[in-house]
Tab-separated table of C-alpha atoms in Angstrom:
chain	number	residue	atom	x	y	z
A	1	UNK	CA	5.697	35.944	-0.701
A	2	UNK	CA	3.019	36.465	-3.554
A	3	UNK	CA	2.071	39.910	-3.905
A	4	UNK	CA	-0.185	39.947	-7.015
A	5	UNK	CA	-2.992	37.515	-7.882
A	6	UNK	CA	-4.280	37.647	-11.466
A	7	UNK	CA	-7.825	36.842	-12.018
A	8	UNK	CA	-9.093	34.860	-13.615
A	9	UNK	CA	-6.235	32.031	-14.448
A	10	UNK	CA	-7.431	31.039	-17.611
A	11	UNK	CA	-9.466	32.901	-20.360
A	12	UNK	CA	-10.346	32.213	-23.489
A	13	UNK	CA	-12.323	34.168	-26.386
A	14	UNK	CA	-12.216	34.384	-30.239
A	15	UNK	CA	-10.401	36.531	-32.156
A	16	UNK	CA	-11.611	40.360	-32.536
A	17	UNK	CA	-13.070	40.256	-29.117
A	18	UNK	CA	-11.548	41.885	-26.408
A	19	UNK	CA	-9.818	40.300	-23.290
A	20	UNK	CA	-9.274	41.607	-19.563
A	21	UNK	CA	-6.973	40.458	-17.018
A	22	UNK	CA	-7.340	41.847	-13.168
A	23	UNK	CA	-4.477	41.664	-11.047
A	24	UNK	CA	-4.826	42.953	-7.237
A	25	UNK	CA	-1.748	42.970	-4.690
A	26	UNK	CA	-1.498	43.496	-0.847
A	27	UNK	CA	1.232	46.167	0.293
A	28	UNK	CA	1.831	50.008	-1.153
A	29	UNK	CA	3.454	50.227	-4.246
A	30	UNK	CA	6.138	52.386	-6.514
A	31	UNK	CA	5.206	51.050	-9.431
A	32	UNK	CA	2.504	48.132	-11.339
A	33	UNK	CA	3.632	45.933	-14.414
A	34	UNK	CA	2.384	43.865	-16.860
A	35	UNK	CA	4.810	41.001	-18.420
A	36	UNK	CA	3.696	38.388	-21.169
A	37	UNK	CA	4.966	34.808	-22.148
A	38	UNK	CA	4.494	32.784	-24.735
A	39	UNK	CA	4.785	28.935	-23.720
A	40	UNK	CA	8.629	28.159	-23.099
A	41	UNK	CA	9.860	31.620	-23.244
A	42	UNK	CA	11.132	34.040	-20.883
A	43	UNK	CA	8.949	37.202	-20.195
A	44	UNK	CA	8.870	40.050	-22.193
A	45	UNK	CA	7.922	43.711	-20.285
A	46	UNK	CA	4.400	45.160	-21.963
A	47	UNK	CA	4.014	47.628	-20.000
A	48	UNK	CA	4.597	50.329	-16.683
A	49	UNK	CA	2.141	52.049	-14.183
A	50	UNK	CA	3.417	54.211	-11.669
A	51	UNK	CA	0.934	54.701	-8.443
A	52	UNK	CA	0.309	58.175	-9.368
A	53	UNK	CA	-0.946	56.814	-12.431
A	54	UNK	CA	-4.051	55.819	-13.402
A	55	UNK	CA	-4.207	54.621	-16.809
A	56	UNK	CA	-1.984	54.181	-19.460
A	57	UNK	CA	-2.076	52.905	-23.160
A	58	UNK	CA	-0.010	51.505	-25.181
A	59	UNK	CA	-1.120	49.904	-29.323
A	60	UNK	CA	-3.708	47.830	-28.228
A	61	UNK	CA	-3.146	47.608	-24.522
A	62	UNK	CA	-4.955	49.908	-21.806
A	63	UNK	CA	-3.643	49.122	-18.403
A	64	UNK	CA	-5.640	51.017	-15.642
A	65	UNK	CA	-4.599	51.179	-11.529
A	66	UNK	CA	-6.380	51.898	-8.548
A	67	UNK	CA	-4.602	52.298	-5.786
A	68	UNK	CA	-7.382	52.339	-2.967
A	69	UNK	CA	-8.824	49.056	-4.043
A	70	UNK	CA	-4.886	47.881	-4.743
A	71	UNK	CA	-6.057	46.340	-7.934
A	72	UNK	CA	-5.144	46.741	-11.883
A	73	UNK	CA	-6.624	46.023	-15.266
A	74	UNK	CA	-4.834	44.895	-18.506
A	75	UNK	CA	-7.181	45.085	-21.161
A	76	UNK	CA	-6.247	43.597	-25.160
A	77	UNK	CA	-8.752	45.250	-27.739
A	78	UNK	CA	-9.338	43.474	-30.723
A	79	UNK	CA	-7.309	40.251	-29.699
A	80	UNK	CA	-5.881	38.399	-32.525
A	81	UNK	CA	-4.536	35.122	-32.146
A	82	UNK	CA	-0.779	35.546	-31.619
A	83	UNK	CA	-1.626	37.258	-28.140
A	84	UNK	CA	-2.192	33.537	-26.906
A	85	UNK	CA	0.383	33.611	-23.615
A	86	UNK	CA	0.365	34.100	-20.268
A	87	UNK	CA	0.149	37.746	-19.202
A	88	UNK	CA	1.505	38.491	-15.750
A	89	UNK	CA	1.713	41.467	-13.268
A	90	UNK	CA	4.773	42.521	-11.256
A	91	UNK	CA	4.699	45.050	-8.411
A	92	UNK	CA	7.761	47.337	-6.966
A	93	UNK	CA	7.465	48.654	-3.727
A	94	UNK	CA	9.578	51.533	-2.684
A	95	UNK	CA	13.432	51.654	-2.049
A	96	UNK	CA	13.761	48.293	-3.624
A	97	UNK	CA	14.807	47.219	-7.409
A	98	UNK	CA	13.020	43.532	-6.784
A	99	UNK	CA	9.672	42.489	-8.341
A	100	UNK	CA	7.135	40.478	-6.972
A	101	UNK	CA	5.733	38.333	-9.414
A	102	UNK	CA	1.680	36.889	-9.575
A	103	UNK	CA	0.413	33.930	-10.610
A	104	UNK	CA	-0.465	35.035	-13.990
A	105	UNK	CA	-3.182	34.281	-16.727
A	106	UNK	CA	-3.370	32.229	-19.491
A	107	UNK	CA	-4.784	34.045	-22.753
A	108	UNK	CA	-5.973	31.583	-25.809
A	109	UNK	CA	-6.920	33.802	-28.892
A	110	UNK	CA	-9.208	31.390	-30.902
A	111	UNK	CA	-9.082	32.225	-34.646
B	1	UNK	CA	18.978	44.928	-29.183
B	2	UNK	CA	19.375	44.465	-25.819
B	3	UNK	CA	20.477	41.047	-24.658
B	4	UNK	CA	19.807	38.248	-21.981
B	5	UNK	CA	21.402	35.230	-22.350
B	6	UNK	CA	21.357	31.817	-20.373
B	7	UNK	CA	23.576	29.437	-21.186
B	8	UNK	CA	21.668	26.270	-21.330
B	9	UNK	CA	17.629	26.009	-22.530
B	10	UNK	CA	17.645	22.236	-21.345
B	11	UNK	CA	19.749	20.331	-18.710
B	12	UNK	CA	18.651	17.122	-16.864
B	13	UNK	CA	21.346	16.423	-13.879
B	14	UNK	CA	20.871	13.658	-11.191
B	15	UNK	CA	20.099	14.130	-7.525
B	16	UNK	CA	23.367	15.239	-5.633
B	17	UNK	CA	25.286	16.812	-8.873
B	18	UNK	CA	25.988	20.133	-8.857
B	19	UNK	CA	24.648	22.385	-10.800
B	20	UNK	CA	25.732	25.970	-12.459
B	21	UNK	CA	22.997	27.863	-14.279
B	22	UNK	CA	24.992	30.381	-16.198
B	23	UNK	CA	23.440	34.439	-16.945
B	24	UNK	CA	24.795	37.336	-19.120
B	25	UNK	CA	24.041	40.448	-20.054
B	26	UNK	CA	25.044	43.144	-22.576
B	27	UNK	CA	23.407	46.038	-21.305
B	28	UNK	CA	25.554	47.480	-18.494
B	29	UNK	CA	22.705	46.635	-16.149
B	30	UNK	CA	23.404	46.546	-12.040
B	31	UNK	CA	20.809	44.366	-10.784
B	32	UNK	CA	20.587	40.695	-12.193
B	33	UNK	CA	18.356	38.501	-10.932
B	34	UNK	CA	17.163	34.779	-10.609
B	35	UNK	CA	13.911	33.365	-10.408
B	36	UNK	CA	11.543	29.963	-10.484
B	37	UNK	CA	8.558	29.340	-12.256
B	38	UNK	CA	6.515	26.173	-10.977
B	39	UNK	CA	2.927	26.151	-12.150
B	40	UNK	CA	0.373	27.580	-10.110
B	41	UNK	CA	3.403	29.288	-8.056
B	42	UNK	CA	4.472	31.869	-10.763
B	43	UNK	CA	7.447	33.392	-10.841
B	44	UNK	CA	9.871	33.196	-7.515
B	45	UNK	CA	12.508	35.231	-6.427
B	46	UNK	CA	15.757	33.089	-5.551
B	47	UNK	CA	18.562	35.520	-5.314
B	48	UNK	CA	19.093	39.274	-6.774
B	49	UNK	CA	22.278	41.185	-6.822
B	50	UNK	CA	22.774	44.573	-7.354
B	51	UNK	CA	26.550	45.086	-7.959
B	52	UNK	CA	29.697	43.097	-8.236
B	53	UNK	CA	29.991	40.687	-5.135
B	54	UNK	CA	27.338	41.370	-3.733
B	55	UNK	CA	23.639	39.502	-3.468
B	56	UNK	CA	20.570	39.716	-1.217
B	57	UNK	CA	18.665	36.651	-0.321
B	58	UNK	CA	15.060	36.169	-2.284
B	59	UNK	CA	12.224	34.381	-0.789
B	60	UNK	CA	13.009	31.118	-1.701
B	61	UNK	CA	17.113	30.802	-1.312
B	62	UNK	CA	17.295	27.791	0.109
B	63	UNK	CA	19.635	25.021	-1.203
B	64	UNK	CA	20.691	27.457	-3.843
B	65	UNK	CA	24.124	30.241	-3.663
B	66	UNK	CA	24.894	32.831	-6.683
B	67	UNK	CA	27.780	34.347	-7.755
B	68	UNK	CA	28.443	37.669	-9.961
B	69	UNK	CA	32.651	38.306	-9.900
B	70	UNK	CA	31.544	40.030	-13.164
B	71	UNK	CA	29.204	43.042	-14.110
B	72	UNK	CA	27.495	41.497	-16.745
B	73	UNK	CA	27.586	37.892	-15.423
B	74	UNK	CA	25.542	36.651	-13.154
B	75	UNK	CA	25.504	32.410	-11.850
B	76	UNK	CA	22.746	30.449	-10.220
B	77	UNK	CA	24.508	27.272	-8.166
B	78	UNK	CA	22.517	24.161	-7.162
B	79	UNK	CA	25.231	22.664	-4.784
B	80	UNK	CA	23.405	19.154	-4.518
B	81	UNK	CA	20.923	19.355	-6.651
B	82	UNK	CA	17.457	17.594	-5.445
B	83	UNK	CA	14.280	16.565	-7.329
B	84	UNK	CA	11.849	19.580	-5.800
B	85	UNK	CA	14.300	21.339	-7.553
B	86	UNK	CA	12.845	20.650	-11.128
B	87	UNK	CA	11.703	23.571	-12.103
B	88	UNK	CA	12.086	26.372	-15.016
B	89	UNK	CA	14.593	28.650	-14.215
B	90	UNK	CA	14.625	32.374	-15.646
B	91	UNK	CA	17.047	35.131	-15.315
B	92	UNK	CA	16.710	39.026	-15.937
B	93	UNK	CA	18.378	42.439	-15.443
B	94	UNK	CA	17.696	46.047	-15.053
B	95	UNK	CA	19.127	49.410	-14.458
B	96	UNK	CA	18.271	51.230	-11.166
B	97	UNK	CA	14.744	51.999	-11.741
B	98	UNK	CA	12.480	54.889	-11.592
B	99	UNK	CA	11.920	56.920	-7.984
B	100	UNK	CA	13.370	54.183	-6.045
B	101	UNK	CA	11.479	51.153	-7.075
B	102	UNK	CA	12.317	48.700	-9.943
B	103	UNK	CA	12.089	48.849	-13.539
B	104	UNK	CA	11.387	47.373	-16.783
B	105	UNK	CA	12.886	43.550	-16.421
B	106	UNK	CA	14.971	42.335	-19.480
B	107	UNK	CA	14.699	38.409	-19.308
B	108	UNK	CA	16.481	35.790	-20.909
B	109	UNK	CA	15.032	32.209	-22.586
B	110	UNK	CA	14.831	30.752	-19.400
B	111	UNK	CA	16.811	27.039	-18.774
B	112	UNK	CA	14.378	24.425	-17.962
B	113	UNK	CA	15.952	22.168	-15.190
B	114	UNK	CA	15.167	18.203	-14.387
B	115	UNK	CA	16.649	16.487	-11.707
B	116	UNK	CA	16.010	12.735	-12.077
């Protein structure tokens, strides 16, 4: 069962400019993440939203949530190309420690 | 630092072999988990467990068992393996996380599986 969708799948911009990834789920949540992965690797945590949160930064990264429209935002200022990966969100729902994984999005940084 | 580590990056096995994926971690963490990542699918939940012995089915168990007799180990089996089953497999871990639901993953390199 898929419970986040990232849009879009694939993005690509040039260095300096900033990039935003939209991920939107089905079913109440405890908590919203964001994971990355460079090509190969395993995933690496960026960053947590808790549903009575509604944005949250952290260097470079602003991560907003909405829980009405069940959707969040990862946005990258000032990309640079070493953020080329794929950028995924993971959702917790209450009384469990499993996370549901999307689809992701690919990120290419052009220098 | 904290620590994920799967045994093997690379294996290629042949349909019907069996196949043990191994996991550990050095952080004292409960849960340990397995997952899949097929393109276009994302990542998959096989098979979690949150203590010694004991596992809870994922959403895509089939034609695949665990086992954890150890905290900080945790084993993905393929008992016969099959060629649907070429796939990249990824393990992580985490401590009991915040208000009941789950938190930060820790995952390791990942083992990238082909059955020929």
């Amino acid at each position: 069962s898929q419970q986040g969708e990232e849009d879009p799948q694939a993005l690509s911009i040039q260095e300096g400019e900033n990039a935003t990834m939209n991920c939107s789920y089905k079913t109440s949540i405890n908590n919203l993440q964001w994971y990355r992965q460079n090509s190969g690797r395993g995933l690496v945590h960026l960053i947590l939203i808790r549903s009575n949160e509604r944005e949250k930064h952290s260097g470079r990264l602003r991560v907003t949530l909405d829980t009405s429209k069940k959707s969040s935002s990862l946005l990258i200022t000032a990309s640079r190309a070493a953020d080329t990966a794929s950028y995924f969100c993971a959702t917790a729902t209450y009384n469990t420690d499993k996370l549901i994984f999307g689809t992701g999005t690919r990120l290419q940084v052009f220098p | 630092d904290v620590k994920v580590t799967q045994s093997s990056r690379y294996l290629v096995k042949r349909t019907g072999e069996k196949v043990f994926l191994e996991c550990v971690q050095d952080m004292d963490h409960e849960n340990m988990f397995w997952y899949r990542q097929d393109p276009g699918l994302g990542l998959r939940l096989i098979y979690f467990s949150y203590d010694v012995k004991m596992k809870e089915k994922g959403d895509i168990p089939e034609g695949y068992s665990v086992s954890r007799e150890k905290k900080e180990r945790f084993s993905l089996i393929l008992e016969s393996a099959s060629t649907n089953q070429t796939s990249m497999y990824l393990c992580a871990s985490t401590p009991p996380g915040p208000s009941g639901g789950a938190g930060e993953l820790f995952f390791g390199e990942g083992s990238r599986l082909t059955v020929l």
